[in-house]
Structures are given as structure tokens and as C-alpha cells.
mmCIF file with all atom_site columns, C-alpha atoms in Angstrom:
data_model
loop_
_atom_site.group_PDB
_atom_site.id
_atom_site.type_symbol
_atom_site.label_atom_id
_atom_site.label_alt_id
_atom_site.label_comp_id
_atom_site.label_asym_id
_atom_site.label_entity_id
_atom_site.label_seq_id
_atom_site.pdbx_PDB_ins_code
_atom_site.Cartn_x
_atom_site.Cartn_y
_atom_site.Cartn_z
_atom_site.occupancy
_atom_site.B_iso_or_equiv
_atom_site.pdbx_formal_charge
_atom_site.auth_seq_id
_atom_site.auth_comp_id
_atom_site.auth_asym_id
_atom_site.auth_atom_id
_atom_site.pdbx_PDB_model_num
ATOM 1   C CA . UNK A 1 1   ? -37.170 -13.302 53.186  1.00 67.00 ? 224 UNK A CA 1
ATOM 2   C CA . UNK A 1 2   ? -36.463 -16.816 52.360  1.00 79.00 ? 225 UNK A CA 1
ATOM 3   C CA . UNK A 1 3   ? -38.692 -16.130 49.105  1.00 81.00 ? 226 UNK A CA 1
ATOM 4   C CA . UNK A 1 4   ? -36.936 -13.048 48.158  1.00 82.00 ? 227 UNK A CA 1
ATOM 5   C CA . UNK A 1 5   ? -33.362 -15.157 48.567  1.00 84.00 ? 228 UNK A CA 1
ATOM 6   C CA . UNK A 1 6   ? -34.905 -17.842 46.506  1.00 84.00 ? 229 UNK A CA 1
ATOM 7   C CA . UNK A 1 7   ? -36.193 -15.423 43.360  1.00 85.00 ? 230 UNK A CA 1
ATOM 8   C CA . UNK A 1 8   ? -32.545 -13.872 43.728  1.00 87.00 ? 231 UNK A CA 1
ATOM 9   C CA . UNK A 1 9   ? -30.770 -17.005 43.667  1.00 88.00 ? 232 UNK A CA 1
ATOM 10  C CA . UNK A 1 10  ? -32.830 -18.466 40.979  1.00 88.00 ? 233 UNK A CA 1
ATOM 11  C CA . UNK A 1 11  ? -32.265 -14.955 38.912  1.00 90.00 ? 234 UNK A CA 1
ATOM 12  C CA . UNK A 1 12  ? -28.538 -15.349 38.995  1.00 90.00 ? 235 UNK A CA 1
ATOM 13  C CA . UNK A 1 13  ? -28.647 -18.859 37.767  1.00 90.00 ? 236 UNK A CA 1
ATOM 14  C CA . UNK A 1 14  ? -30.531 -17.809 34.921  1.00 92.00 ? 237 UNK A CA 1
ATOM 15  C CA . UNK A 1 15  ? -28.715 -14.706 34.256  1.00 91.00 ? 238 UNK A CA 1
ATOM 16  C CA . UNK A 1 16  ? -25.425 -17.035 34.626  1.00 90.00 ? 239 UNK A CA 1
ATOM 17  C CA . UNK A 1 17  ? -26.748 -20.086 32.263  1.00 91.00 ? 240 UNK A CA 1
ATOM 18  C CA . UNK A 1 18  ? -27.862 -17.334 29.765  1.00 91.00 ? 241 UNK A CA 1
ATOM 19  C CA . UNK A 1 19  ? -24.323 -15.937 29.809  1.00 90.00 ? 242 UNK A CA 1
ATOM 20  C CA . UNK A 1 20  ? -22.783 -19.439 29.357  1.00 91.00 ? 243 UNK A CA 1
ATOM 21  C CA . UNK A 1 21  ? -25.089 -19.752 26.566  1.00 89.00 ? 244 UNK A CA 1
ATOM 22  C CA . UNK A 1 22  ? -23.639 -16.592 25.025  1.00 89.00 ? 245 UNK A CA 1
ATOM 23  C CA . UNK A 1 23  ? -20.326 -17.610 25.694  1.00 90.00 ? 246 UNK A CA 1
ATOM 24  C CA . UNK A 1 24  ? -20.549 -21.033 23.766  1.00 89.00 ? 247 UNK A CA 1
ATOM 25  C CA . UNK A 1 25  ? -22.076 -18.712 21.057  1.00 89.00 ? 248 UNK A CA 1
ATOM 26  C CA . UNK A 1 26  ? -19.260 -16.049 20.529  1.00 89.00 ? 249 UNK A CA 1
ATOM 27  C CA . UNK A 1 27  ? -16.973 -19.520 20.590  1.00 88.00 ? 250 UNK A CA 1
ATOM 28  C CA . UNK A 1 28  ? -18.859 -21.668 18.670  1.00 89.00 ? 251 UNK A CA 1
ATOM 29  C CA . UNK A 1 29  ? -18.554 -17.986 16.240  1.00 91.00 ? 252 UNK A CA 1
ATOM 30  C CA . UNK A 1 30  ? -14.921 -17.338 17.163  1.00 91.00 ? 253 UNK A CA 1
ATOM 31  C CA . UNK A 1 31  ? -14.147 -21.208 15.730  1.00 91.00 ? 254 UNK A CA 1
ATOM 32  C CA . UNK A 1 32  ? -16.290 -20.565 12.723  1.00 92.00 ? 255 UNK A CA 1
ATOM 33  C CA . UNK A 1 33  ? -14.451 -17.607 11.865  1.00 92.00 ? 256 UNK A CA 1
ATOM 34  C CA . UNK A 1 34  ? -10.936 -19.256 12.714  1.00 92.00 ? 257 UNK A CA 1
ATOM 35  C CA . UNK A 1 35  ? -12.157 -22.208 10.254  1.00 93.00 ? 258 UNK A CA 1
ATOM 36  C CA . UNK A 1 36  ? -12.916 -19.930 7.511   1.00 93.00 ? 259 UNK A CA 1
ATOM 37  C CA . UNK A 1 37  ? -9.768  -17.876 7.584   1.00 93.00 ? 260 UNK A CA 1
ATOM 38  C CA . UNK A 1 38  ? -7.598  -21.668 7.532   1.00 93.00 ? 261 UNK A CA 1
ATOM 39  C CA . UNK A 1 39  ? -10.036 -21.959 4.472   1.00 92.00 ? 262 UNK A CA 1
ATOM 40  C CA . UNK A 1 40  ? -9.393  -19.119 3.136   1.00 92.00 ? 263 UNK A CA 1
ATOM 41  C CA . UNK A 1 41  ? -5.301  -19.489 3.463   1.00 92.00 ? 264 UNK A CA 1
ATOM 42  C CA . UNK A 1 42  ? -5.627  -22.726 2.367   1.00 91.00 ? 265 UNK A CA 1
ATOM 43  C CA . UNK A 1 43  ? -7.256  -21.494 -0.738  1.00 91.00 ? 266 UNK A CA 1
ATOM 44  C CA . UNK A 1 44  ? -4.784  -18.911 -1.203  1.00 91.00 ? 267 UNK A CA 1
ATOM 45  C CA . UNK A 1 45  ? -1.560  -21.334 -1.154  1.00 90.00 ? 268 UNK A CA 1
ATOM 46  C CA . UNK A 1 46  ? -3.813  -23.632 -3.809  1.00 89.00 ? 269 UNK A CA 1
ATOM 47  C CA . UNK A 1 47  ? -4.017  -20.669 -5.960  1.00 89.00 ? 270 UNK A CA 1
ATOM 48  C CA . UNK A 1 48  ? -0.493  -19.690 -5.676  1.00 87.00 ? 271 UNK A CA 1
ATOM 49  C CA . UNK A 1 49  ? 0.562   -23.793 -6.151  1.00 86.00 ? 272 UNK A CA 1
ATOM 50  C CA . UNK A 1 50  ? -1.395  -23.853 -9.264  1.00 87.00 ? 273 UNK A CA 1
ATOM 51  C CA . UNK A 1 51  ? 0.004   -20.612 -10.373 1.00 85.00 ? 274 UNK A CA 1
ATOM 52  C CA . UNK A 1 52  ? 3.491   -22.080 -10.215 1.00 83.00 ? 275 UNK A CA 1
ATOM 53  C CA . UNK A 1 53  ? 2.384   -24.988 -11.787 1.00 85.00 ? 276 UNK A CA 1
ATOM 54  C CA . UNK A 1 54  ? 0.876   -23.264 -14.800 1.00 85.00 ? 277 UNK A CA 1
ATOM 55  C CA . UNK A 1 55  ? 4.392   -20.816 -15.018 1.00 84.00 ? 278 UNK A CA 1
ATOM 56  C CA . UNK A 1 56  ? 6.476   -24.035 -14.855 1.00 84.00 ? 279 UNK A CA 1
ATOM 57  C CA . UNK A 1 57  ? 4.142   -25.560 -18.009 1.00 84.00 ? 280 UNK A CA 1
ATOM 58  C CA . UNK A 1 58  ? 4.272   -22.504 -19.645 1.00 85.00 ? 281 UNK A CA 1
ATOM 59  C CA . UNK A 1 59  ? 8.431   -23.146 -19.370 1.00 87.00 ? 282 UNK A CA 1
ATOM 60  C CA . UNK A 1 60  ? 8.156   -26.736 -20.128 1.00 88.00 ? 283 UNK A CA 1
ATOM 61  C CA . UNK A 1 61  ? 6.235   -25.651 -23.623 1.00 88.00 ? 284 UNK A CA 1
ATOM 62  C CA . UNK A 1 62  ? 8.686   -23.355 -24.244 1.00 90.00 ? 285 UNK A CA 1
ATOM 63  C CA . UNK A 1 63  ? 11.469  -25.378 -23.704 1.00 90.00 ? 286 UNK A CA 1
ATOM 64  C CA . UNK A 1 64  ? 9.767   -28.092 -25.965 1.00 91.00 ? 287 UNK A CA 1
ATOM 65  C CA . UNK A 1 65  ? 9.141   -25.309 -28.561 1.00 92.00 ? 288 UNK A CA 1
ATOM 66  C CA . UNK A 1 66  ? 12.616  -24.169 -28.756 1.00 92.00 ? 289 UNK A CA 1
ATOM 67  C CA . UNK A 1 67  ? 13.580  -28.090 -28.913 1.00 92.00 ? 290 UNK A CA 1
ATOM 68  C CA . UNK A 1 68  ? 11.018  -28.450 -31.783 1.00 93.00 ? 291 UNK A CA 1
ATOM 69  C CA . UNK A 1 69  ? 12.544  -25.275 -33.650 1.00 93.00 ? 292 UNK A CA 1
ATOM 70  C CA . UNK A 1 70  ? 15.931  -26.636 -33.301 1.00 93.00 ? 293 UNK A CA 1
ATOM 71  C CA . UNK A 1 71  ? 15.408  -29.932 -34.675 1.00 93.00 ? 294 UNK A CA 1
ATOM 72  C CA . UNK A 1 72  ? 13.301  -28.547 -37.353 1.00 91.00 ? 295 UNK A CA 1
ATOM 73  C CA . UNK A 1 73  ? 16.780  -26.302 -38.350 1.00 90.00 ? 296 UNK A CA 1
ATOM 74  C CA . UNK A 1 74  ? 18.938  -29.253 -38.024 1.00 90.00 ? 297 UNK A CA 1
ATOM 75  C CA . UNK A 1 75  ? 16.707  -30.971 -40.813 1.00 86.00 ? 298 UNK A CA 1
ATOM 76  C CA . UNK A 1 76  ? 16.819  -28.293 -42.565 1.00 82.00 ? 299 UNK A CA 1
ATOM 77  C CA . UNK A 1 77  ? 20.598  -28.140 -42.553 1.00 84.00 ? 300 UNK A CA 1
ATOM 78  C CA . UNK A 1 78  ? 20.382  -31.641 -43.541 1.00 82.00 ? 301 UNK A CA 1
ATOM 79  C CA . UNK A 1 79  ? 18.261  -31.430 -46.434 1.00 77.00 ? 302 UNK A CA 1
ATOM 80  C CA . UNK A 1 80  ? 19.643  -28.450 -47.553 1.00 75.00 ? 303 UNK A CA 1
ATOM 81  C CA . UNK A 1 81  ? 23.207  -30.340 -47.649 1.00 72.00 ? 304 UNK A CA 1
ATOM 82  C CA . UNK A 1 82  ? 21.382  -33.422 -49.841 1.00 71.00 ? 305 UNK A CA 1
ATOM 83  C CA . UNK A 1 83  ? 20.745  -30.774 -51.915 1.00 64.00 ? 306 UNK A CA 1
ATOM 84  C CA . UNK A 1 84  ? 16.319  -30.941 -50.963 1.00 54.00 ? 307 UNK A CA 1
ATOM 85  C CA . UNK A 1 85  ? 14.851  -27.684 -50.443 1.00 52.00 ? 308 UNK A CA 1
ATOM 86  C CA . UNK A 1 86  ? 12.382  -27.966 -47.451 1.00 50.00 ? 309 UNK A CA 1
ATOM 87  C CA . UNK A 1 87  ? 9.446   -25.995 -47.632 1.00 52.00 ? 310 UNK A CA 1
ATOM 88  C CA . UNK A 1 88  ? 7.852   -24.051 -44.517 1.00 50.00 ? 311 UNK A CA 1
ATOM 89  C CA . UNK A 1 89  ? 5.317   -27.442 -44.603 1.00 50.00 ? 312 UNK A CA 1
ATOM 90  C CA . UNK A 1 90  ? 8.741   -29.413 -44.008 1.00 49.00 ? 313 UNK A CA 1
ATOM 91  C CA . UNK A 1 91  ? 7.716   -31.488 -47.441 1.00 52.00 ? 314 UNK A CA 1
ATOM 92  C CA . UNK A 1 92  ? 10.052  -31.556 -50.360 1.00 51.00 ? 315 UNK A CA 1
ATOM 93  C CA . UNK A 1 93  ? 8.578   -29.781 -53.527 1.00 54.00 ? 316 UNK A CA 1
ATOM 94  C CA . UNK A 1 94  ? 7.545   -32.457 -56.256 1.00 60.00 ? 317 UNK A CA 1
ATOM 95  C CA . UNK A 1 95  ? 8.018   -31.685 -59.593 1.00 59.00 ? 318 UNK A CA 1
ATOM 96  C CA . UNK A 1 96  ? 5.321   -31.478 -62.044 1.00 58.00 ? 319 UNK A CA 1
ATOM 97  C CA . UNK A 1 97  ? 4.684   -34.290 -64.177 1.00 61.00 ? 320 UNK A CA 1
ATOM 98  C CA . UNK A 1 98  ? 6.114   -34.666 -67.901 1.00 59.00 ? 321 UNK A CA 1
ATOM 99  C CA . UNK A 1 99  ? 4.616   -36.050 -70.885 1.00 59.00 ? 322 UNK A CA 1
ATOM 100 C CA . UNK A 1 100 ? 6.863   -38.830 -72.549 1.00 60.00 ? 323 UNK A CA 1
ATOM 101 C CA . UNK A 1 101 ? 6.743   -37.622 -75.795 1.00 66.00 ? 324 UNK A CA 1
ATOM 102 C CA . UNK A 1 102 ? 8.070   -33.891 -75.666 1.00 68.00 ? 325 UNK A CA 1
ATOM 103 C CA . UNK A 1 103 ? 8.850   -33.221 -72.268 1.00 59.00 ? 326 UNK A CA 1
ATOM 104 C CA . UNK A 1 104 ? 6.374   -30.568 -71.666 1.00 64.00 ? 327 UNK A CA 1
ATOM 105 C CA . UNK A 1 105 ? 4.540   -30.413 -68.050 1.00 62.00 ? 328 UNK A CA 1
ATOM 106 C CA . UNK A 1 106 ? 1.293   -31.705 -68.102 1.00 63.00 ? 329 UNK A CA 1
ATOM 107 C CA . UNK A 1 107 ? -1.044  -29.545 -66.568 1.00 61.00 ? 330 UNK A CA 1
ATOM 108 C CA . UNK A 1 108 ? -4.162  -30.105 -64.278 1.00 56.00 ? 331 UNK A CA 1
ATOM 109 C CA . UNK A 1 109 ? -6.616  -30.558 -67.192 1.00 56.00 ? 332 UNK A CA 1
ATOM 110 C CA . UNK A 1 110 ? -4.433  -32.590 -69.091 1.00 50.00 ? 333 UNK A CA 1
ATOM 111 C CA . UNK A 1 111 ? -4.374  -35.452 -66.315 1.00 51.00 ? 334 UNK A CA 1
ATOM 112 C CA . UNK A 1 112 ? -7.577  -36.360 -66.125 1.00 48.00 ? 335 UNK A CA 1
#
């Protein structure tokens, strides 16, 4: 009988070292799967941060265009009240060269 007690006993700490094995499995799991989903979130709010970010560039550059436009108007006003007429290149026109005798414009061939 002592035998059979022994086989039993030494069958039930297997069967319970096996099941703490198992245990530390599914947790060792249940952790991995906890990391991953902090991972994940913590991917998600990056996304979402960057997002923001990019929207509140995409402002700033607006902001600056519109800044950009005004100023450009503002010159304009200016020049226009000097009496310069300011091009959509922001450069005054020049005007063509004259000859000294007759006052004709020289042309492109002419100059060289």
C-alpha cells in the first residue's frame, strides 16, 4: 500500500508542478498581451499628438501665408502711391533702352 500512496503522491506533485507551469504560462501570456495593448495605446496617442501637431503647422503656414499676402498688398499700396507699378514678380518694369540720337528703343539685336 505504501507503494501505491507513494505513486499517488508523487502523481499529484507532478500533475500540480505541471499546472503551476501552465499557470506562469497563461501569465507570463496575460502580461504579454497587457504590454502590447499599453503599446498599442501608446502608439495611438503618438499618432493622434502628431496629428495635432501637423493641423497646428498646417495653421501656422497659413497664418504666415495670409501675413505674407498682406504685406505683399501693403507694398503694393505703397508703390502704387509712388506712382511704381509692381508686377506679379514684385519687380518694377524697366523701360527699354533709348538710343541718344533719335530716341527710338533699341532693340535686342541692336545691343550687341
Amino acid at each position: 500500500m505504501e507503494k501505491a500512496e507513494e505513486v499517488e503522491e508523487a502523481e499529484r506533485v507532478e500533475e500540480a508542478e505541471e499546472a503551476e507551469k501552465v499557470e506562469k504560462a497563461e501569465g507570463a501570456e496575460k502580461a504579454k498581451r497587457a504590454e502590447r495593448a499599453e503599446k498599442a495605446e501608446e502608439a495611438e496617442e503618438a499618432e493622434e499628438a502628431e496629428g495635432a501637431e501637423k493641423a497646428e503647422g498646417a495653421e501656422k503656414a497659413e497664418e504666415v501665408e495670409k501675413a505674407e499676402r498682406v504685406e505683399k498688398a501693403k507694398r503694393a499700396e505703397k508703390a502704387e502711391e509712388r506712382g511704381v507699378a509692381i508686377r506679379n514678380s514684385s519687380v518694377a518694369k524697366i523701360p527699354p533702352l533709348r538710343s541718344k540720337c533719335c530716341g527710338k528703343a533699341i532693340s535686342n539685336k541692336e545691343k550687341s
